[in-house]
Coordinates of C-alpha atoms and ligand atoms in Angstrom, one line a residue:
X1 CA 71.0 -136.0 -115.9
X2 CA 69.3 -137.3 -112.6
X3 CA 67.4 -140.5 -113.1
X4 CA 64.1 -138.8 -112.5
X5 CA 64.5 -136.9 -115.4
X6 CA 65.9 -138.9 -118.0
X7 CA 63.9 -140.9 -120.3
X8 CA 64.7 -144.5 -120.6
X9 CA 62.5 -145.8 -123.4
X10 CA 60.4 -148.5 -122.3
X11 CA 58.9 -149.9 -125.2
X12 CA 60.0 -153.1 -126.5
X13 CA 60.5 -154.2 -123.0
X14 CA 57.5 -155.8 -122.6
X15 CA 55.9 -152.9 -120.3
X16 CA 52.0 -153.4 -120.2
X17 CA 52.0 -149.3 -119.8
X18 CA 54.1 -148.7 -123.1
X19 CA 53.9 -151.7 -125.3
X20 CA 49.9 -152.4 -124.7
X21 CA 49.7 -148.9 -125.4
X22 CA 49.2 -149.2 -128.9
X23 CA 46.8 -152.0 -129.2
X24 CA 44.7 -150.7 -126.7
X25 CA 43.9 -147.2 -127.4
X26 CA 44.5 -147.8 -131.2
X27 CA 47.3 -145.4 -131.9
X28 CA 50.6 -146.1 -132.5
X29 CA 51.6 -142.5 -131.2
X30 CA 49.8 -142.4 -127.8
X31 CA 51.4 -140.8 -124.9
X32 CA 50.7 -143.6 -122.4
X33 CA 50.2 -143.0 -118.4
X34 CA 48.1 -145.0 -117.0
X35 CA 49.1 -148.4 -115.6
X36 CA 50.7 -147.5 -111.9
X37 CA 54.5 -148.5 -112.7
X38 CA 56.9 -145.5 -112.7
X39 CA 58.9 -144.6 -115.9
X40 CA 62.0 -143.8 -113.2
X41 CA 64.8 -146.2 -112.9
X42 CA 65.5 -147.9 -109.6
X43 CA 68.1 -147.2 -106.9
X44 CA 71.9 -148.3 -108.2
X45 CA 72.3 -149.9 -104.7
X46 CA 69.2 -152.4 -106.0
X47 CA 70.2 -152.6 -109.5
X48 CA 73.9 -153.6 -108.0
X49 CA 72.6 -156.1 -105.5
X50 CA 70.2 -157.7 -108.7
X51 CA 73.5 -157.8 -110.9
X52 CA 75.6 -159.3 -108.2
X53 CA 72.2 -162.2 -107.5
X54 CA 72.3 -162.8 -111.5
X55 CA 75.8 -163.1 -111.6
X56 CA 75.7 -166.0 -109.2
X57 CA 74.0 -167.9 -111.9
X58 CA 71.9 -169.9 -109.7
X59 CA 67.8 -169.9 -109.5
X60 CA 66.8 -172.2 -107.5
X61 CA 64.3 -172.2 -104.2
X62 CA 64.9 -169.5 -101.8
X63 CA 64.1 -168.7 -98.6
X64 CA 63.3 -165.2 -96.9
X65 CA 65.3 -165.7 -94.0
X66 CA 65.1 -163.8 -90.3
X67 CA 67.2 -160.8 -92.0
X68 CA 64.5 -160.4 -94.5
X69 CA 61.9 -160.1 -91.7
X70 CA 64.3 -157.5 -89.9
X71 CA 64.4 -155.4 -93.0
X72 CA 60.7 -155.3 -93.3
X73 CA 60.0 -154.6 -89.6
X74 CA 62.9 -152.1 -89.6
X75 CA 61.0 -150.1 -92.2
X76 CA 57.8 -150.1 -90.9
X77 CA 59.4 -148.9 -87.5
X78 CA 61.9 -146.3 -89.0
X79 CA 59.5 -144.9 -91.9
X80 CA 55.6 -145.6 -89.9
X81 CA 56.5 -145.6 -86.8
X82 CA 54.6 -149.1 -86.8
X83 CA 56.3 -152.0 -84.0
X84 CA 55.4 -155.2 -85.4
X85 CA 57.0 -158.8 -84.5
X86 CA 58.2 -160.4 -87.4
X87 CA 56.5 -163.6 -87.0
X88 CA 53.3 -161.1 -88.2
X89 CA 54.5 -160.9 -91.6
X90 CA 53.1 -163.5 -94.3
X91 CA 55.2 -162.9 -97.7
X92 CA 53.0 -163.2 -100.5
X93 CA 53.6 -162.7 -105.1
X94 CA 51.2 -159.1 -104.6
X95 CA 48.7 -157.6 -102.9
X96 CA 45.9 -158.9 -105.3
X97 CA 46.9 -162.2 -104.5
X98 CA 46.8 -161.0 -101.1
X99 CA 43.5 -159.8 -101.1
X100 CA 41.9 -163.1 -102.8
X101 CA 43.7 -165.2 -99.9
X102 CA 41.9 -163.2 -98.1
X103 CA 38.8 -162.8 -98.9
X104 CA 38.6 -166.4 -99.3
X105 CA 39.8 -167.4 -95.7
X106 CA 38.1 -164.7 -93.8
X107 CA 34.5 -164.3 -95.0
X108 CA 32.2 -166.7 -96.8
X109 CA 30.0 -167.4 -99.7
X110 CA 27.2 -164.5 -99.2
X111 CA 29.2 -162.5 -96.8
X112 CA 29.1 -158.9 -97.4
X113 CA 32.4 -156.7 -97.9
X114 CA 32.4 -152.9 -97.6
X115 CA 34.4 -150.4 -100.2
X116 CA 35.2 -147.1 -100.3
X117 CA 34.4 -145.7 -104.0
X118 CA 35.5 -144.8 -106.7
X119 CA 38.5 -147.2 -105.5
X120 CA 41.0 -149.4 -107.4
X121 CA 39.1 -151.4 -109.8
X122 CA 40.7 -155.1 -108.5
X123 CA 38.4 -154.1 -104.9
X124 CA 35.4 -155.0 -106.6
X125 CA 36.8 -158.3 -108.9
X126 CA 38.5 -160.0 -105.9
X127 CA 34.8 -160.0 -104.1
X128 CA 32.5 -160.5 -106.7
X129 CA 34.8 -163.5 -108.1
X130 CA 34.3 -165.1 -104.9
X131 CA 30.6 -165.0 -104.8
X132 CA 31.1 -162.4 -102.1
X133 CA 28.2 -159.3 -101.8
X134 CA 29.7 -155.6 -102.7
X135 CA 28.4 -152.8 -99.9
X136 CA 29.8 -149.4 -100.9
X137 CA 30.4 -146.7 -99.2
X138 CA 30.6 -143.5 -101.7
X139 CA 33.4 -141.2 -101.0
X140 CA 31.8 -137.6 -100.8
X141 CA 33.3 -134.9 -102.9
X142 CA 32.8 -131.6 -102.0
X143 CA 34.6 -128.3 -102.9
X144 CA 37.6 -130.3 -104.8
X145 CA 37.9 -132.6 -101.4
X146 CA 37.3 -136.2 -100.9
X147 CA 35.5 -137.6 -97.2
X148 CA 34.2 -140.3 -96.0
X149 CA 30.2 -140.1 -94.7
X150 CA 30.5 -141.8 -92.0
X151 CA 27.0 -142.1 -91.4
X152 CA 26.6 -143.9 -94.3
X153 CA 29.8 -145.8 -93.6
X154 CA 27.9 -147.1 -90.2
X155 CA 24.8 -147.7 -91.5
X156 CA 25.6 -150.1 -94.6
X157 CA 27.4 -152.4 -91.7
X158 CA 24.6 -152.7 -89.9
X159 CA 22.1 -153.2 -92.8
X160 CA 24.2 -155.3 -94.6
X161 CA 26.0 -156.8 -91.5
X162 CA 29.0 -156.2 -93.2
X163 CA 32.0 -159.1 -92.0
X164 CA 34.6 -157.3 -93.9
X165 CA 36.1 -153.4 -95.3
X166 CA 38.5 -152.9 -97.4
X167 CA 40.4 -150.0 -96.7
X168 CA 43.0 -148.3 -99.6
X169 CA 45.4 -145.6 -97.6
X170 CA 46.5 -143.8 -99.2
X171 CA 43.4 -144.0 -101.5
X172 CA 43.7 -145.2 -105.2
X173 CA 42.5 -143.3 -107.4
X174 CA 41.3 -139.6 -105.2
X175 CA 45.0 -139.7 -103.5
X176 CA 43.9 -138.9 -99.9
X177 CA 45.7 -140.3 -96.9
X178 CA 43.2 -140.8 -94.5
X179 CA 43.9 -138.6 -91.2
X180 CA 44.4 -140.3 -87.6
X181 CA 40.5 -138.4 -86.7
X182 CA 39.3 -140.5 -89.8
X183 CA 40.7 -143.5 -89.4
X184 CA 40.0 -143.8 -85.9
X185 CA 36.3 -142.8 -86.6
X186 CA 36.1 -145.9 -89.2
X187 CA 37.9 -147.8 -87.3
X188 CA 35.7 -147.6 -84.3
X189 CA 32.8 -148.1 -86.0
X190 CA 34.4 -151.3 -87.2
X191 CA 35.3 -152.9 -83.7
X192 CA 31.8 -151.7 -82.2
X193 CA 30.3 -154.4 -85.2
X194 CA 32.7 -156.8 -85.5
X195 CA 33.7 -155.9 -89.2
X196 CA 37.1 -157.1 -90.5
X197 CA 39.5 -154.5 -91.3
X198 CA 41.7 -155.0 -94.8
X199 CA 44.3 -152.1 -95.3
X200 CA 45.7 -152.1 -98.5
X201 CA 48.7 -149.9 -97.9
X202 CA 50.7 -150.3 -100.9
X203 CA 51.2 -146.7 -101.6
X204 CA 51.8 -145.9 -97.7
X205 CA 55.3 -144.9 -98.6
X206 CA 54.3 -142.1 -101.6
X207 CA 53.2 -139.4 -99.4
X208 CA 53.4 -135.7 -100.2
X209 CA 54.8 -133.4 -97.2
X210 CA 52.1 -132.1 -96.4
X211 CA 50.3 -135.8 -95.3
X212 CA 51.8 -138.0 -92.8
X213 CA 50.6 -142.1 -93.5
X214 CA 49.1 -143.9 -90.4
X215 CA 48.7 -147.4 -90.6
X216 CA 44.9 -148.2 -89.5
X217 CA 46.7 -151.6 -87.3
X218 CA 48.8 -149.2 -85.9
X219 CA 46.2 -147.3 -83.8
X220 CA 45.4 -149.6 -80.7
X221 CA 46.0 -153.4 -80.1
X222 CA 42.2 -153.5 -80.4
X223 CA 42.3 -152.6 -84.2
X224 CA 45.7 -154.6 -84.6
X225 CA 43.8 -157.4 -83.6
X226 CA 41.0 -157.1 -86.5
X227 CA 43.1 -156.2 -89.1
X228 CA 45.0 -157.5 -91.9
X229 CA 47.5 -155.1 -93.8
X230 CA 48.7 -155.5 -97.3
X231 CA 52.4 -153.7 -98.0
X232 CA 55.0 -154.0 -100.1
X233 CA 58.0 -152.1 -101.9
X234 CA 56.9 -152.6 -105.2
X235 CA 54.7 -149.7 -106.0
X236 CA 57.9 -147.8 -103.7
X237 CA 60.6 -148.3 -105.2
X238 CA 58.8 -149.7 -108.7
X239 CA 59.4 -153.4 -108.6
X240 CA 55.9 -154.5 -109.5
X241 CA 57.3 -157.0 -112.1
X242 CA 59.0 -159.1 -109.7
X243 CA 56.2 -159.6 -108.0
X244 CA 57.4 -159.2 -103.9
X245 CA 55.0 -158.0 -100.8
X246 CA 54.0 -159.1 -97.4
X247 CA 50.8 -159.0 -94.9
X248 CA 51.2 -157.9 -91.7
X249 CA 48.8 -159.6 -89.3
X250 CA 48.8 -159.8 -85.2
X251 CA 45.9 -161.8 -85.0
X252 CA 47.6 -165.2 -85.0
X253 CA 44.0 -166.8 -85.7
X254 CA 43.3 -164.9 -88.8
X255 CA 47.0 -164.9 -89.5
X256 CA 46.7 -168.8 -89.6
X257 CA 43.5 -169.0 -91.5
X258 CA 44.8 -166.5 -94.4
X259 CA 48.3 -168.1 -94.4
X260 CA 46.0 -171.8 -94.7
X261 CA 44.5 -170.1 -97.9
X262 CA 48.0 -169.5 -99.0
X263 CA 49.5 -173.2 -99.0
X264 CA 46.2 -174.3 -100.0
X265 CA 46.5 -172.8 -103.5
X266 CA 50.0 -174.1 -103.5
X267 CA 51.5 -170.0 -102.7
X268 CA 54.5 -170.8 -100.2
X269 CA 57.3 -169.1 -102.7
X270 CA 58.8 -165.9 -103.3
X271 CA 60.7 -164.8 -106.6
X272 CA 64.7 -165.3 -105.8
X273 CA 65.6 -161.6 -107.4
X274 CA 62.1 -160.1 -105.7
X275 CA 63.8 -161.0 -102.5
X276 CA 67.0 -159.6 -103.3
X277 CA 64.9 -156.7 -104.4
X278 CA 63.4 -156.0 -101.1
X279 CA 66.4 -156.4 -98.9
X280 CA 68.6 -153.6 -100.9
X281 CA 65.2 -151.6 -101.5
X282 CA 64.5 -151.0 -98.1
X283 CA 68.0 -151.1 -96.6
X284 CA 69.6 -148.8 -99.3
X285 CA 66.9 -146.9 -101.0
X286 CA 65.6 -144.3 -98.5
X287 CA 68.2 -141.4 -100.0
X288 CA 66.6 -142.7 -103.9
X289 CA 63.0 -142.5 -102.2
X290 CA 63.4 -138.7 -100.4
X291 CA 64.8 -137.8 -104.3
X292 CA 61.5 -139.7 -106.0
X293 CA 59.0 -138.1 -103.3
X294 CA 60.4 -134.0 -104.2
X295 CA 60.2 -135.0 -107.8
X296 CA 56.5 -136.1 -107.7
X297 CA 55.4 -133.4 -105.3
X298 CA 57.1 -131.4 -108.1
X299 CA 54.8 -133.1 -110.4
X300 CA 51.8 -133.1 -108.8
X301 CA 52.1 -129.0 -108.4
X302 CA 53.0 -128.9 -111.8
X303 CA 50.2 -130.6 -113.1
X304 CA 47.6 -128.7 -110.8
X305 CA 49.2 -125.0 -111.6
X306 CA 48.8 -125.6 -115.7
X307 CA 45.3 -126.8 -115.5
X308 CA 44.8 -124.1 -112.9
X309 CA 45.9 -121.6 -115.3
X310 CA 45.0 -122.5 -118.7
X311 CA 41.7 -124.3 -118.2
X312 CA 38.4 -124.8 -115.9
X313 CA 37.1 -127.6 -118.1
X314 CA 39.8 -129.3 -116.0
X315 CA 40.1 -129.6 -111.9
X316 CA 43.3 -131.6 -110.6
X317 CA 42.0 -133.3 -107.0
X318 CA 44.6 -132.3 -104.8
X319 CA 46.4 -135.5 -104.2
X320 CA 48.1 -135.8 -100.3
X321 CA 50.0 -139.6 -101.7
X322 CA 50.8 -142.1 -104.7
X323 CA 51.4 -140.8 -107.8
X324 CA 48.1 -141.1 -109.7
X325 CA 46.7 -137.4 -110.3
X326 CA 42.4 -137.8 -110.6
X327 CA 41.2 -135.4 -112.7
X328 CA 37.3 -134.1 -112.8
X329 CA 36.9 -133.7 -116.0
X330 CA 33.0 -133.2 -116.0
X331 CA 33.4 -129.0 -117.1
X332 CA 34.4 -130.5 -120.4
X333 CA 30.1 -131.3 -121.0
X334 CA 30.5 -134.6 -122.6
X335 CA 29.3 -137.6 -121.9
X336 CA 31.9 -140.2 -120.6
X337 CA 32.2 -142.0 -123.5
X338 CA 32.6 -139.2 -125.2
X339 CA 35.3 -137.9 -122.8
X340 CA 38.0 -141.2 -123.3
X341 CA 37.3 -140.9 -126.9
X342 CA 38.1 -137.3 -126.3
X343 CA 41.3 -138.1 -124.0
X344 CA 42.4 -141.1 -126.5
X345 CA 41.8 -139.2 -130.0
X346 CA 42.0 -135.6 -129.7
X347 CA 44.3 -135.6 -126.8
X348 CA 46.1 -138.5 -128.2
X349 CA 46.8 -140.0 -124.2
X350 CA 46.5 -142.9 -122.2
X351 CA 44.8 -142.5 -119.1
X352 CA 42.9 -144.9 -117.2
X353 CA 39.2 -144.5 -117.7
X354 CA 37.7 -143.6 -114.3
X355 CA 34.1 -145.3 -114.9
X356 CA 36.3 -148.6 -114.3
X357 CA 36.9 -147.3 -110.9
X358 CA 32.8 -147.4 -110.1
X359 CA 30.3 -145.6 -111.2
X360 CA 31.4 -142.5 -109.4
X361 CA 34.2 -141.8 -111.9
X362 CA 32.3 -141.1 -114.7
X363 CA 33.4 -137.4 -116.0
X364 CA 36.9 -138.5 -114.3
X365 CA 40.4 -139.6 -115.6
X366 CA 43.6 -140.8 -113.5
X367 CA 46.9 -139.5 -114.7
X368 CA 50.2 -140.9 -113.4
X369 CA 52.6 -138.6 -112.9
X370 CA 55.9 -140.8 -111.7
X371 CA 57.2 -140.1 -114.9
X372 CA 60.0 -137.8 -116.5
X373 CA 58.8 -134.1 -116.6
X374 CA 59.3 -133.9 -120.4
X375 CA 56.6 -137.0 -120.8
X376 CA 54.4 -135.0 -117.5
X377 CA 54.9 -131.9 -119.5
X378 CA 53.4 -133.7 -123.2
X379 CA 51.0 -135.1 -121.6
X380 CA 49.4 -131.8 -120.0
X381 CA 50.5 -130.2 -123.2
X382 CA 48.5 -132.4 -125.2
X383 CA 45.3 -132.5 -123.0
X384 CA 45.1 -128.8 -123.0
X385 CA 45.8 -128.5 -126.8
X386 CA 42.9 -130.8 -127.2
X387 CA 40.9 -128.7 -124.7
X388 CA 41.6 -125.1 -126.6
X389 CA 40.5 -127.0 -129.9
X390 CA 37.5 -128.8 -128.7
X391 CA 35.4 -125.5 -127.4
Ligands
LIG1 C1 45.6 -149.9 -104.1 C2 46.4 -150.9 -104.9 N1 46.5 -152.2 -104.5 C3 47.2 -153.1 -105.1 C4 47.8 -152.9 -106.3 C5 48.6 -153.9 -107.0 O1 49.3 -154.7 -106.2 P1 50.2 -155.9 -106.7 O2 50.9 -155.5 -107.9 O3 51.1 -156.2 -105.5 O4 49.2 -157.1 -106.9 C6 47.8 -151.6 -106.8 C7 48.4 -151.2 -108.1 O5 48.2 -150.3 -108.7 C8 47.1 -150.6 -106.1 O6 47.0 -149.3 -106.5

């Protein structure tokens, strides 16, 4: 059996998407997927190179070295297309991390930063934590699609005078990679007022084949020059727990004040087996990665095609990237409350709730899909079961 399609059981592991499970949605029998891990082992070239680190025996302070930094901008070359220099790259524990470093060292008390919702829920914690003013900038959905209004997009900058947006491309939850027309178009609009470009890119390397990632810094040295960009292989190659990633920054003034931010909460170390990690991830894993991407598009076609054919209460967004399925539930006629109690008690599954995405996911649920097709299969099975009984 291929990895992708085996179940390794995860419970008892101390998994926050299998062993909170239970607690959480009080029922020991929930099918959970939610949390954005992936229920697939990791390439045997990584698990060999971890093995071979352990065996060693010895944990002590370690240093990302120049071949590190080769890996990294070998990737971004080979898979994006993206030339960087290595001294761009700031290593850092995650990108949430990342993106309070930031916000602290590029914008202050009062300053307004601009999001993109619904969007991961951390987008709107790491501002508001920092006293920070929230602009948003609704995503519009129309006819099953997600875009950007982009006159609205403009004009909170300038009302707000906006120092900072936070981009997420691909986007969590809606799963669209943003297109070179659009990204240029926000970009643009960015330089012409001076706004701050964060791309949180963590899912840039879960793309389906129809989609084709752009890095916003990759567009012109102009934009380069605004922008910080938040990467790493974690979400990739499903490594979150040992905590590895990296910023990518040209700007060497913003690159010093973020990297300031850093030292100054006391953040100059990475994890001794996340580096290890990294290095066999992205120098071994592409063959691991081309099997992981046919098996989620597989999924995510899956997934649609059922709901497609067995229910409208139910419309599967068409995801282009990552592995998180958003699904407008709103044909279903209940309220949203009613609609995780329906999802958690009659469907008996663990979804993430999409009101704690923004407001704009109320009547939505996000579904992750990196997961064995027997558990993708239960968990359409179940939501559909619960559908035919509720109407
Ligand atoms: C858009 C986005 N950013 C960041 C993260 C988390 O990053 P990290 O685990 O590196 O802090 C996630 C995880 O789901 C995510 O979807």
């Amino acid at each position: 059996m291929s990895r992708f399609t085996e179940v390794t059981p995860r419970k008892g592991t101390r998994s926050v998407k299998w062993d909170m499970a239970e607690d959480l949605y009080q029922d020991k029998d929930i099918l959970p997927m939610w949390v954005a891990d992936m229920d697939f082992r990791i390439p045997d070239a990584v698990i060999q190179a971890l093995e071979e680190r352990v065996a060693h025996g010895i944990f002590g302070y370690t240093l990302p070295d120049n071949q590190l930094k080769e890996e990294v901008t070998g990737w971004l070359q080979h898979r994006h297309q993206w030339e960087i220099q290595p001294e761009w790259i700031t290593y850092s524990p995650g990108v949430i991390p990342s993106l309070h470093m930031i916000i602290q060292s590029l914008t202050e008390e009062s300053d307004h930063v601009l999001i993109q919702t619904p969007v991961y829920p951390p987008f709107y914690s790491v501002v508001e934590q920092h006293n920070r003013n929230l602009v948003k900038n609704p995503l519009v959905l129309e006819n099953n699609q997600y875009t950007i209004d982009f006159k609205d997009f403009e004009d909170k900058i300038i009302d707000n005078h906006v120092q900072l947006f936070i981009l997420c491309n691909p986007h969590n939850p809606v799963g669209r990679v943003w297109s070179k027309e659009e990204l240029t178009k926000m970009s643009e609009i960015c330089l012409k007022h001076n706004v701050k470009i964060v791309a949180d890119e963590i899912h840039a390397d879960l793309i389906f084949s129809e989609a084709k990632h752009i890095p916003i810094a990759s567009l012109s040295n102009d934009i380069s020059d605004q922008t910080v960009t938040c990467l790493s292989p974690t979400k990739t190659f499903n490594l979150a727990g040992l905590q590895v990633s990296y910023l990518v920054t040209a700007n060497q003034e913003l690159r010093e004040k973020v990297e300031k931010q850093f030292k100054q909460q006391g953040m100059g170390m990475l994890n001794t087996l996340g580096i290890t990690a990294l290095e066999a991830a992205y120098s071994k894993g592409e063959e691991w990665l081309s099997e992981l991407l046919e098996t989620l598009e597989n999924h995510r076609d899956y997934v649609a095609q059922r709901f497609h054919d067995e229910t409208n209460a139910i419309q599967v967004i068409p995801a282009e990237g990552t592995y998180l399925l958003w699904l407008d539930c709103r044909n279903l006629g209940l309220t949203h409350t009613e609609l995780k109690s329906f999802m958690q008690k009659e469907a008996r599954i663990g979804l993430n709730d999409g009101a704690s995405f923004g407001e704009e996911g109320e009547g939505f649920m996000r579904l992750n899909i990196a997961a064995p097709k027997k558990i993708i299969e239960e968990g359409v099975n179940r939501i559909i079961k619960a559908v035919e009984n509720h109407s």
